[in-house]
Coordinates of C-alpha atoms in Angstrom, one line a residue:
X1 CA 14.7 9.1 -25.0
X2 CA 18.1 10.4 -24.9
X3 CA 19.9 7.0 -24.1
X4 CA 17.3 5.4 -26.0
X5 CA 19.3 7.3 -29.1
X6 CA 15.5 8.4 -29.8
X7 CA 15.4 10.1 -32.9
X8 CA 13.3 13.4 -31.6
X9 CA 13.9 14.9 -28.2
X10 CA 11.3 16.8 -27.8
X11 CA 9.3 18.4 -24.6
X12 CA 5.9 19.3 -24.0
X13 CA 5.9 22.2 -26.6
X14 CA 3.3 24.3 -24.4
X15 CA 3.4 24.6 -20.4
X16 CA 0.6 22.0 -19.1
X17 CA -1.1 24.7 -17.5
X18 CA -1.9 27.2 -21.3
X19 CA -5.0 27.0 -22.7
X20 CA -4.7 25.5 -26.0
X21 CA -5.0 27.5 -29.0
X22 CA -6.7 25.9 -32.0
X23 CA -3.2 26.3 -34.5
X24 CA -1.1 24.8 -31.5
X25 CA -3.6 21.2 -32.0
X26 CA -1.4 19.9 -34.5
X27 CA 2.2 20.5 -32.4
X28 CA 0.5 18.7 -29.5
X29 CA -0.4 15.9 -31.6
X30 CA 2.9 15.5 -32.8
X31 CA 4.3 15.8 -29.1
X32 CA 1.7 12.8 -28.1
X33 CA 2.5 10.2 -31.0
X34 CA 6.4 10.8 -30.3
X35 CA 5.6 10.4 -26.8
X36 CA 3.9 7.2 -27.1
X37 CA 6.2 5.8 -29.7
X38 CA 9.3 6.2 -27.5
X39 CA 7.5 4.5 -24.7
X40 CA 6.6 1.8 -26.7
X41 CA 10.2 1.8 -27.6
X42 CA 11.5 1.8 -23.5
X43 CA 8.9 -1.0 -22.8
X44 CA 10.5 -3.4 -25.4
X45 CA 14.0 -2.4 -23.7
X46 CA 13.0 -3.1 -20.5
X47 CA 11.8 -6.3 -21.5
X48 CA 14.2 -8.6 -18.9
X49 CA 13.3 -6.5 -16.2
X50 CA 9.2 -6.7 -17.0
X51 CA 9.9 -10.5 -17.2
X52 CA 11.6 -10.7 -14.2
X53 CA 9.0 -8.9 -12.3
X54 CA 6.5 -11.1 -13.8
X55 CA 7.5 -14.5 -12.9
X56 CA 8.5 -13.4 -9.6
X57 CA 4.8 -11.9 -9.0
X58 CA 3.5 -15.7 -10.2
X59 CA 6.1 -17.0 -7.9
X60 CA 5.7 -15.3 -4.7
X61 CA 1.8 -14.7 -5.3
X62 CA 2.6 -10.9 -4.9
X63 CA 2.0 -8.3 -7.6
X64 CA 5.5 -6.9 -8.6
X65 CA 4.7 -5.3 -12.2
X66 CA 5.7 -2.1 -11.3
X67 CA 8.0 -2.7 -8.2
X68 CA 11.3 -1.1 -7.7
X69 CA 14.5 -3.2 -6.2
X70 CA 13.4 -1.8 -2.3
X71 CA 9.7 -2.9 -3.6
X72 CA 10.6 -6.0 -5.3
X73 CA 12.4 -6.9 -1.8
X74 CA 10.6 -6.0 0.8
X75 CA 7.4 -8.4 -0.3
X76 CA 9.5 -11.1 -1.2
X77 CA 11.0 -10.9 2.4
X78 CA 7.9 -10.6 4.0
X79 CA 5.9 -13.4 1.7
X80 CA 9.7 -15.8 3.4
X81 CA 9.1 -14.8 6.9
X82 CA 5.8 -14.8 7.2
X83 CA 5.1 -18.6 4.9
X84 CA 8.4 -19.8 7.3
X85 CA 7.0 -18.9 10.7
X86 CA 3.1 -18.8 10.1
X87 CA 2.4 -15.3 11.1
X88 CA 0.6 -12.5 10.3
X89 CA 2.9 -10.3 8.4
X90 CA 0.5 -6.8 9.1
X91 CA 1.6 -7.1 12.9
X92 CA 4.8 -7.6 12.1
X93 CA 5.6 -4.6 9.7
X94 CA 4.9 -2.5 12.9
X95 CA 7.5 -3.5 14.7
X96 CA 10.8 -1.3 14.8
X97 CA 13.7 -0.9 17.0
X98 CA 14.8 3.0 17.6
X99 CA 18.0 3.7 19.2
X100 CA 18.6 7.2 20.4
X101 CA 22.6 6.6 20.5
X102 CA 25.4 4.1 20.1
X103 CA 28.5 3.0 21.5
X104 CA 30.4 1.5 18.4
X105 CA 32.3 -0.9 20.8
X106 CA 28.3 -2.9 21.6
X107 CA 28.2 -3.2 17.3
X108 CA 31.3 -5.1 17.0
X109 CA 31.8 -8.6 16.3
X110 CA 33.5 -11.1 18.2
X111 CA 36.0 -12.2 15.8
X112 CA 37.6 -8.8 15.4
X113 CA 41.0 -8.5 16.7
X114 CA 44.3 -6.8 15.7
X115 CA 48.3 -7.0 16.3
X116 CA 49.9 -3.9 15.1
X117 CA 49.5 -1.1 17.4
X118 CA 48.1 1.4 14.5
X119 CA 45.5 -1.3 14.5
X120 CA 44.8 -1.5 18.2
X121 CA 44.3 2.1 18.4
X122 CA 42.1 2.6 15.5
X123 CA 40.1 -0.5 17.2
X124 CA 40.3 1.5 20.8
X125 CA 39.5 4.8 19.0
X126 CA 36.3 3.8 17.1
X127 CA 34.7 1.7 19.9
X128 CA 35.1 4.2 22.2
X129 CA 32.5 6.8 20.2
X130 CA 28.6 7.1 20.7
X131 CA 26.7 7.8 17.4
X132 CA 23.1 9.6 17.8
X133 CA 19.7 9.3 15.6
X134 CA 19.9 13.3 15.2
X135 CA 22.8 12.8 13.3
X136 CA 21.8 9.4 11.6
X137 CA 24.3 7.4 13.0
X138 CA 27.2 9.2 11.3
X139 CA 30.8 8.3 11.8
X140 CA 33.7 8.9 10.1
X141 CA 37.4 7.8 10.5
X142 CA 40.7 7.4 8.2
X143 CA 44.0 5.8 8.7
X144 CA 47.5 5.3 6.8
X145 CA 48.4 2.1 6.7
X146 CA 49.9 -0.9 4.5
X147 CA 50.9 1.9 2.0
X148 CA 47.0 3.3 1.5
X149 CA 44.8 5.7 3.2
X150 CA 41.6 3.8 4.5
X151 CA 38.6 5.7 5.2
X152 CA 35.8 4.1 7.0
X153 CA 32.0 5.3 7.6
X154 CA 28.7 4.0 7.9
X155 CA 28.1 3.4 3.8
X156 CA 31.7 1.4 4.5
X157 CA 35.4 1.0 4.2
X158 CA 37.3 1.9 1.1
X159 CA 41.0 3.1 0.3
X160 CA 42.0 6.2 -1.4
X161 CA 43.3 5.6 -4.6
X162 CA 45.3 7.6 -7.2
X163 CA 45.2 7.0 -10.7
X164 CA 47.5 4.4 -11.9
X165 CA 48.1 1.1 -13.6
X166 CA 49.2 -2.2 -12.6
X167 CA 49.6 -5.7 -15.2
X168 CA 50.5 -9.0 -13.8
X169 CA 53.7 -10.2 -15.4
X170 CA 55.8 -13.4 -15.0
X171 CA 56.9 -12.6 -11.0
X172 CA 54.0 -10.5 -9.8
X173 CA 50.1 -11.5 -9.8
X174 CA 47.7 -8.3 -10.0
X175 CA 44.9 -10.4 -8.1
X176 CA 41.2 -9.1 -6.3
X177 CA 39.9 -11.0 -3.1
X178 CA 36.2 -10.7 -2.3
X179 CA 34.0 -11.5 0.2
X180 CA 31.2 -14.2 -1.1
X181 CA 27.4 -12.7 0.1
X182 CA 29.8 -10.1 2.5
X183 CA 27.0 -8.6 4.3
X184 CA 23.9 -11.2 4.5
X185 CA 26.5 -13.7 6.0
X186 CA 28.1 -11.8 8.4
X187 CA 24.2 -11.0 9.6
X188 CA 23.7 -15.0 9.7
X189 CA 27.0 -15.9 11.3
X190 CA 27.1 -13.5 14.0
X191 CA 23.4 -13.4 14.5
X192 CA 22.6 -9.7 14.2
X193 CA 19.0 -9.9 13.9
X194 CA 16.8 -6.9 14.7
X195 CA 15.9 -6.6 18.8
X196 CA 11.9 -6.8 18.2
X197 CA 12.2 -10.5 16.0
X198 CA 14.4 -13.0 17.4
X199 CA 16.8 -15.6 15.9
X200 CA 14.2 -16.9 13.8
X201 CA 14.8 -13.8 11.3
X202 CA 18.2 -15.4 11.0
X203 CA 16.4 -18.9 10.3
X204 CA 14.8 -17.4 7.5
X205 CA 17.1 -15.5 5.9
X206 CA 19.4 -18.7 6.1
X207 CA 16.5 -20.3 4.6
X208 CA 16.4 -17.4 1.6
X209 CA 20.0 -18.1 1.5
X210 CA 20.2 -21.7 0.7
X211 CA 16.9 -21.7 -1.8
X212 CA 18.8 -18.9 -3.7
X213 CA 21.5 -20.6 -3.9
X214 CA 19.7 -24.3 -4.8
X215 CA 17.9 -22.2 -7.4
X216 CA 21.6 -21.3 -8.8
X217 CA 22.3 -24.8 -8.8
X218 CA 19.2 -26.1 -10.9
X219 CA 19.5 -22.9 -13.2
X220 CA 16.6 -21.6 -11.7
X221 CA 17.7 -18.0 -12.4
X222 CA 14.5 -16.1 -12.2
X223 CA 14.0 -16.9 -8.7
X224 CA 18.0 -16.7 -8.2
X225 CA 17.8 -13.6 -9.1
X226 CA 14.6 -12.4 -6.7
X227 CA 16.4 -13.8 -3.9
X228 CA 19.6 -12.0 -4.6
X229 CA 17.7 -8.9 -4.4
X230 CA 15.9 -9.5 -1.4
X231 CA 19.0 -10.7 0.6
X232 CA 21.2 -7.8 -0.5
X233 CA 18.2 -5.3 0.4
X234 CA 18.4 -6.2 4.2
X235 CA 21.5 -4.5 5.5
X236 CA 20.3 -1.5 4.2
X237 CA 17.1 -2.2 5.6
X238 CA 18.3 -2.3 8.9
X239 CA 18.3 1.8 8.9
X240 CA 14.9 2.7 7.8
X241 CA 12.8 3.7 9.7
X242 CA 9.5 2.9 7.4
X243 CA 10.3 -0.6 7.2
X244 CA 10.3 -3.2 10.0
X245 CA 13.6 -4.6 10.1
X246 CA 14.7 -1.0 11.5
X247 CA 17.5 -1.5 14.4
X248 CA 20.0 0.7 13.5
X249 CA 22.8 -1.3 16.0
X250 CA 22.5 -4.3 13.6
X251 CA 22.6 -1.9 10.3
X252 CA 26.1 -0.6 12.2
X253 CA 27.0 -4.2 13.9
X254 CA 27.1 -5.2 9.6
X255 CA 28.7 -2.3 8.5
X256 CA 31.5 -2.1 11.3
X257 CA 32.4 -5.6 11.4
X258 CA 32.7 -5.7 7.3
X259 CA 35.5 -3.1 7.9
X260 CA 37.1 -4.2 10.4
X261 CA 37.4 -8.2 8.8
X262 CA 38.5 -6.5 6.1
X263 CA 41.1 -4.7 7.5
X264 CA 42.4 -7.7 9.8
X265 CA 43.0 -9.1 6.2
X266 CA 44.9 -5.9 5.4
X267 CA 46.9 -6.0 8.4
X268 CA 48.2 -9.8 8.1
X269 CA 48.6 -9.2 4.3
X270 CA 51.3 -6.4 5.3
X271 CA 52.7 -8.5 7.9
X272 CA 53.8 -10.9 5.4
X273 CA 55.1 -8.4 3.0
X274 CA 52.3 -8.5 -0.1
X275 CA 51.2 -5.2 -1.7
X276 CA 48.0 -3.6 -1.1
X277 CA 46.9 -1.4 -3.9
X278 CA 43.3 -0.9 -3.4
X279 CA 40.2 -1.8 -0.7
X280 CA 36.6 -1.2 -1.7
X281 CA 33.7 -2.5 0.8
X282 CA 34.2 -6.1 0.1
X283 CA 37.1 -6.8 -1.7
X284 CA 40.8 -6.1 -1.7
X285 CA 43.3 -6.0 -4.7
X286 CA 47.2 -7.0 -4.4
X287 CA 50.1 -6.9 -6.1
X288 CA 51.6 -10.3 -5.3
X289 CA 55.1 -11.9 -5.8
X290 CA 55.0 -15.4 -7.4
X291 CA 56.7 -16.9 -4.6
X292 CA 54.6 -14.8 -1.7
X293 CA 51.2 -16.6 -3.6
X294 CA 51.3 -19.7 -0.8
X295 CA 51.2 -17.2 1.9
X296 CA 48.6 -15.0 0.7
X297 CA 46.3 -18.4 0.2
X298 CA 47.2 -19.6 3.6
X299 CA 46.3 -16.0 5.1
X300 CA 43.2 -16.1 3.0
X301 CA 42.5 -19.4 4.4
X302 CA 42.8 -18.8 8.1
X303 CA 40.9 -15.5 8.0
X304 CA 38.3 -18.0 6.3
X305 CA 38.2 -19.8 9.3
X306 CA 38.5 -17.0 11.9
X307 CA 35.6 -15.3 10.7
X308 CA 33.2 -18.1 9.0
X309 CA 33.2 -16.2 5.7
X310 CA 34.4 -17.5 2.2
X311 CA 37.1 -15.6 -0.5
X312 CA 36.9 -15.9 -3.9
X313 CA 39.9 -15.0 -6.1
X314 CA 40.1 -13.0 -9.6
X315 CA 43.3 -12.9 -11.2
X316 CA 43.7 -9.5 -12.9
X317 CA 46.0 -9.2 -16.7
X318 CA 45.7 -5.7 -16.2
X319 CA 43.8 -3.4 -13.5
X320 CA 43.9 0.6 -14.3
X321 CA 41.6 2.6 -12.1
X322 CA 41.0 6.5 -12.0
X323 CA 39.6 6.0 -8.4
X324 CA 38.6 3.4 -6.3
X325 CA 35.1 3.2 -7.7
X326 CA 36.2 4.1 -11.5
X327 CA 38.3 1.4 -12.7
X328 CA 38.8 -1.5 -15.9
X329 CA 39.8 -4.7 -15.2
X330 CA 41.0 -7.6 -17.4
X331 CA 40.7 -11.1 -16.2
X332 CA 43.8 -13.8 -17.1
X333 CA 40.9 -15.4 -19.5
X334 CA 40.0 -12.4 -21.1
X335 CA 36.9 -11.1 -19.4
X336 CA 36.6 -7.1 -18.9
X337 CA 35.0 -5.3 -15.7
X338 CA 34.1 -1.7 -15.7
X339 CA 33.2 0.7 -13.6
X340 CA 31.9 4.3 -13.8
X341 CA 34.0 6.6 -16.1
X342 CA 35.1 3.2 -17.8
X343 CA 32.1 1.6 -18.5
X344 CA 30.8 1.5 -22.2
X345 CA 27.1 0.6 -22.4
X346 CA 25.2 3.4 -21.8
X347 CA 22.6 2.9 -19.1
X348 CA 19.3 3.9 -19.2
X349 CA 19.4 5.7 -15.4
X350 CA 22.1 7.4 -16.0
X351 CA 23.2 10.4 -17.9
X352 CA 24.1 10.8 -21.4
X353 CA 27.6 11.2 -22.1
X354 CA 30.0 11.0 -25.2
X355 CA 30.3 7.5 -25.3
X356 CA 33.3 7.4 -27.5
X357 CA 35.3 8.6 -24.0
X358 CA 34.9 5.7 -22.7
X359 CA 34.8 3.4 -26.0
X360 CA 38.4 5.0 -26.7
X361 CA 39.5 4.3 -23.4
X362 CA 38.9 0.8 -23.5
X363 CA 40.3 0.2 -26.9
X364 CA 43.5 2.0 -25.4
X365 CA 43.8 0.4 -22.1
X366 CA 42.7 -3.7 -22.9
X367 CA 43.7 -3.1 -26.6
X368 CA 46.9 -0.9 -27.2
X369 CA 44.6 1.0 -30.1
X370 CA 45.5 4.9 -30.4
X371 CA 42.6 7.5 -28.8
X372 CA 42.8 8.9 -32.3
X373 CA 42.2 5.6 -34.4
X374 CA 39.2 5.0 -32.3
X375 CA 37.9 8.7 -32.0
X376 CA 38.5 8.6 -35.9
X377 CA 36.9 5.4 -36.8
X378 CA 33.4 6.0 -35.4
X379 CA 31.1 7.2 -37.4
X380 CA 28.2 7.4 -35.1
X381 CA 27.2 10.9 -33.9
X382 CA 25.5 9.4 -31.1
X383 CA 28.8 8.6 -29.8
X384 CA 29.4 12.0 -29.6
X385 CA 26.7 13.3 -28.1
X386 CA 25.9 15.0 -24.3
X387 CA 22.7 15.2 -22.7
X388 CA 21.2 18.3 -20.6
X389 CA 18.7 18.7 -18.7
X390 CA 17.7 22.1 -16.6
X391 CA 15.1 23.1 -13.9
X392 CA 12.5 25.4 -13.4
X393 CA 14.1 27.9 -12.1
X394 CA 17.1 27.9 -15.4
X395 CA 16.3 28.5 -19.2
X396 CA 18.7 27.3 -22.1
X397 CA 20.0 29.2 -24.6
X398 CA 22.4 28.7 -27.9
X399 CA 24.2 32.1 -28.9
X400 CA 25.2 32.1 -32.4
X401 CA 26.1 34.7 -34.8
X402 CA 22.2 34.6 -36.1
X403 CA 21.4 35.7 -32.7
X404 CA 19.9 33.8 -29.3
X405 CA 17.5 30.6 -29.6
X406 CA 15.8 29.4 -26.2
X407 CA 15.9 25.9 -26.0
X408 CA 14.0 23.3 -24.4
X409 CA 14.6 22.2 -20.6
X410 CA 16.1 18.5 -22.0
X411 CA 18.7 18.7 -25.2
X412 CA 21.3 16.3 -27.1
X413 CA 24.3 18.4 -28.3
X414 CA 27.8 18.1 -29.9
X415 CA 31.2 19.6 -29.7
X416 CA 31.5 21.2 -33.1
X417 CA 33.5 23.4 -35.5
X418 CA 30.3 25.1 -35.8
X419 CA 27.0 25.9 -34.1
X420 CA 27.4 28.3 -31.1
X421 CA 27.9 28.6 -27.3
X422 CA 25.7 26.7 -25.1
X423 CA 24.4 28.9 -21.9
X424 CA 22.3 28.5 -18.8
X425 CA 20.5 31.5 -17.6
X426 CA 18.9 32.2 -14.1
X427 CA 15.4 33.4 -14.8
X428 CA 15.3 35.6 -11.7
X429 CA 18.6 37.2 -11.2
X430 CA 19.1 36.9 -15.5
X431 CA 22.8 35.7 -14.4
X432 CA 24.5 33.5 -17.4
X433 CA 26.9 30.3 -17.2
X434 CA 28.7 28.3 -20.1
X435 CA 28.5 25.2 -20.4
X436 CA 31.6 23.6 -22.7
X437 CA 33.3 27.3 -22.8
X438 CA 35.6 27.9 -25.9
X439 CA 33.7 25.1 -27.5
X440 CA 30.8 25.7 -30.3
X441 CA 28.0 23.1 -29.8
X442 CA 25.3 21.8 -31.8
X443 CA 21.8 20.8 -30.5
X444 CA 20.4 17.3 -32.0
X445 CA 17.2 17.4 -30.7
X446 CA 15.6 15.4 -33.9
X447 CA 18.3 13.1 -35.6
X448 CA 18.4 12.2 -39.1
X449 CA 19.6 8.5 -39.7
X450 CA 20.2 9.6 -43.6
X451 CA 22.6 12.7 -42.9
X452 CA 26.4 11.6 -43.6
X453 CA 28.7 11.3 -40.3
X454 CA 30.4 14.4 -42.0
X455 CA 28.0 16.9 -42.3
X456 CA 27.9 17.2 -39.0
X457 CA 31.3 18.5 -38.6
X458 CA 32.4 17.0 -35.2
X459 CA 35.0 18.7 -32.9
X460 CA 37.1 15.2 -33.0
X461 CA 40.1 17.0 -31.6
X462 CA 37.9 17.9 -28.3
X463 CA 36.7 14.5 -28.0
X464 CA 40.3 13.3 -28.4
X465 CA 41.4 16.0 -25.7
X466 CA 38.9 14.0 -23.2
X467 CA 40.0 10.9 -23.4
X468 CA 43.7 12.3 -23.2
X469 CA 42.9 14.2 -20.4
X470 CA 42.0 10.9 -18.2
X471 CA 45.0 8.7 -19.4
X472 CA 47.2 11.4 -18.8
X473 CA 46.3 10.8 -14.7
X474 CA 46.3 7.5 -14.9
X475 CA 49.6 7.7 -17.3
X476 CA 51.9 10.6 -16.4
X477 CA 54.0 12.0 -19.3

């Protein structure tokens, strides 16, 4: 309801478990319509993703109405392989293959191979270590090199990355690599199918491949888009135990080899004297010279060819990250990427939170507009607003000068120049935490569309603060 920007946030006004009194009737009526009405309201917002699950239910003959991504993928990959090789998929989804350790070096590929001696070792080092089942496989390892501190693991490689900013100007191109369909075809092209199939799981998902990518082709985006989620589900798949591609050496034979192809890339790209600035699973971002740009295309090119896997290129105007997973990006045509603290649309999974942060941040950043004109101009209180949500074992409270009001488990608030201090409270040991200390908030539980932006009396200055607070990392007075 919250992200909805639902005018009344209200919970269940008695505990589930109360008998009802006769005078609380009327409360619990008003708790059920709002209740109803706001899920009439998420059903119409969810609308692409209902249609989506309905076509691909007609398409696949599978009921998907109420099927999560994992869901949505696992019967669409089991309708493929069992339609492509005429067998009875119940057998099948008991098979599993559980390892009780690994050597890393048996989960490499083939192509993998370095020539700096950092490399080497780092090559020597991690395929020389066992991982176990009691520990889920876990591995960890990080190196300096090229400039950047790589840390690699079994969810995959990435960089650690400061704030900063970086443009492309007339001698240097800010520019991302990535790694089309990284993981499904390094599964396909190195044929790391689980132990209990054989290479006709490879056959098949080839097979998903190609339709997915015919449906592309023809515009067929309903069943592009079923496809995509089924083919990026299987990696992942690899490592659970309750489904029956489980063989953990192929879910670590993907990840391993990713990291490594990645970082062979790494390695010739500092051979040849061009700037890495930042490495994230599939992808890698440089800083390169005008006249270094036939080089890095030729190194592109021949780790194309070493490894059987295709780049594709995104020239950056301007790139400004707070970490490697929180970043804005600016394509030469215009186009804007975000990510995390940066992105703008608030998403219903998520949490609420002041979405004039990241509004302001993006005006500043992609259009050179002050945090204050922005944090100024809005005159949206939702823009403002925070969510909360506390358990069971927590009560809310507001402590103003008219005294203490418990709130509700769920609450929208505001920084304000009024209202009071928002506190969490332990119900067993009575012990008390701010939340927003030295700020005044005010709850907005049930908004008014009619009330003037200014009677709320918003603590801009706090909001402005925020924003200031980020680009001041990413921008060092």
């Amino acid at each position: 309801g919250i992200n909805l920007k639902w005018h009344r946030i209200q919970d269940m006004p008695i505990e589930h478990t109360h008998s009802i009194l006769k005078e609380q009737l009327d409360d619990i009526k008003k708790y059920n319509i709002n209740d109803v009405l706001m899920t009439i309201r998420f059903y119409e917002e969810i609308e692409p993703l209902r249609e989506l699950r309905d076509e691909l239910s007609k398409l696949f003959s599978v009921d998907l109405t109420s099927a999560s991504k994992s869901k949505m993928a696992n019967e669409i990959l089991e309708y493929n392989y069992a339609k492509k090789l005429g067998k009875n998929i119940s057998e099948i989804k008991k098979l599993r293959t559980p390892r009780a350790k690994l050597l890393l070096g048996d989960c490499m590929a083939d192509f993998v191979e370095f020539k700096t001696p950092q490399m080497k070792e780092l090559l020597k080092r991690v395929s020389s270590q066992y991982v176990y089942e009691h520990n889920r496989f876990k591995y960890s390892e990080s190196i300096e090199f090229a400039g950047c501190r790589f840390v690699l693991g079994v969810g995959g490689l990435h960089t650690v990355d400061d704030p900063n900013k970086f443009e492309s100007t007339e001698t240097h191109l800010v520019q991302d690599m990535d790694v089309a369909s990284y993981y499904p075809n390094l599964i396909i092209n190195n044929n790391f199918y689980p132990e209990h199939l054989d290479e006709s799981f490879i056959e098949v998902l080839k097979m998903i491949t190609d339709e997915r990518l015919e449906a592309k082709r023809t515009k067929d985006m309903i069943k592009a888009d079923g496809l995509k989620i089924a083919i990026n589900s299987i990696f992942g798949k690899f490592g659970s135990e309750h489904f029956w591609l489980y063989d953990p050496k192929q879910l670590l034979s993907t990840t391993l080899s990713g990291q490594m192809g990645l970082l062979m890339l790494v390695e010739e790209l500092y051979l040849s004297g061009i700037s890495v600035i930042s490495v994230n699973t599939d992808g890698v971002v440089c800083i390169i010279e005008k006249s270094q740009e036939p080089r890095y295309y030729e190194i592109a090119k021949e780790w194309e060819q070493k490894t059987g896997l295709v780049l594709e290129f995104t020239p950056y105007k301007k790139y400004v990250r707070r970490n490697v997973n929180s970043y804005i990006a600016q394509t030469l045509d215009g186009k804007v990427k975000e990510k995390s603290d940066f992105i703008r649309k608030v998403q219903l999974e998520k949490g609420y939170k002041m979405p004039i942060v990241a509004e302001a941040m993006y005006q500043y950043f992609i259009n050179d507009v002050p945090v204050r004109d922005t944090v100024m101009k809005s005159k949206d209180i939702m823009d403002f607003c925070v969510s909360q949500k506390t358990g069971s074992n927590f009560k809310l409270e507001l402590h103003t000068i008219h005294g203490v009001e418990t709130l509700q488990k769920t609450n929208r608030f505001f920084i304000s120049n009024k209202g009071g201090s928002f506190i969490k409270r332990d119900r067993s040991s009575g012990r008390t935490t701010g939340l927003y200390v030295g700020y005044q908030v005010t709850i907005l539980n049930d908004y008014d569309k009619e009330t003037a932006f200014e009677e709320y009396d918003v603590n801009l200055a706090f909001y402005e603060k925020e924003v200031m607070k980020i680009i001041d990392d990413i921008e060092p007075k």
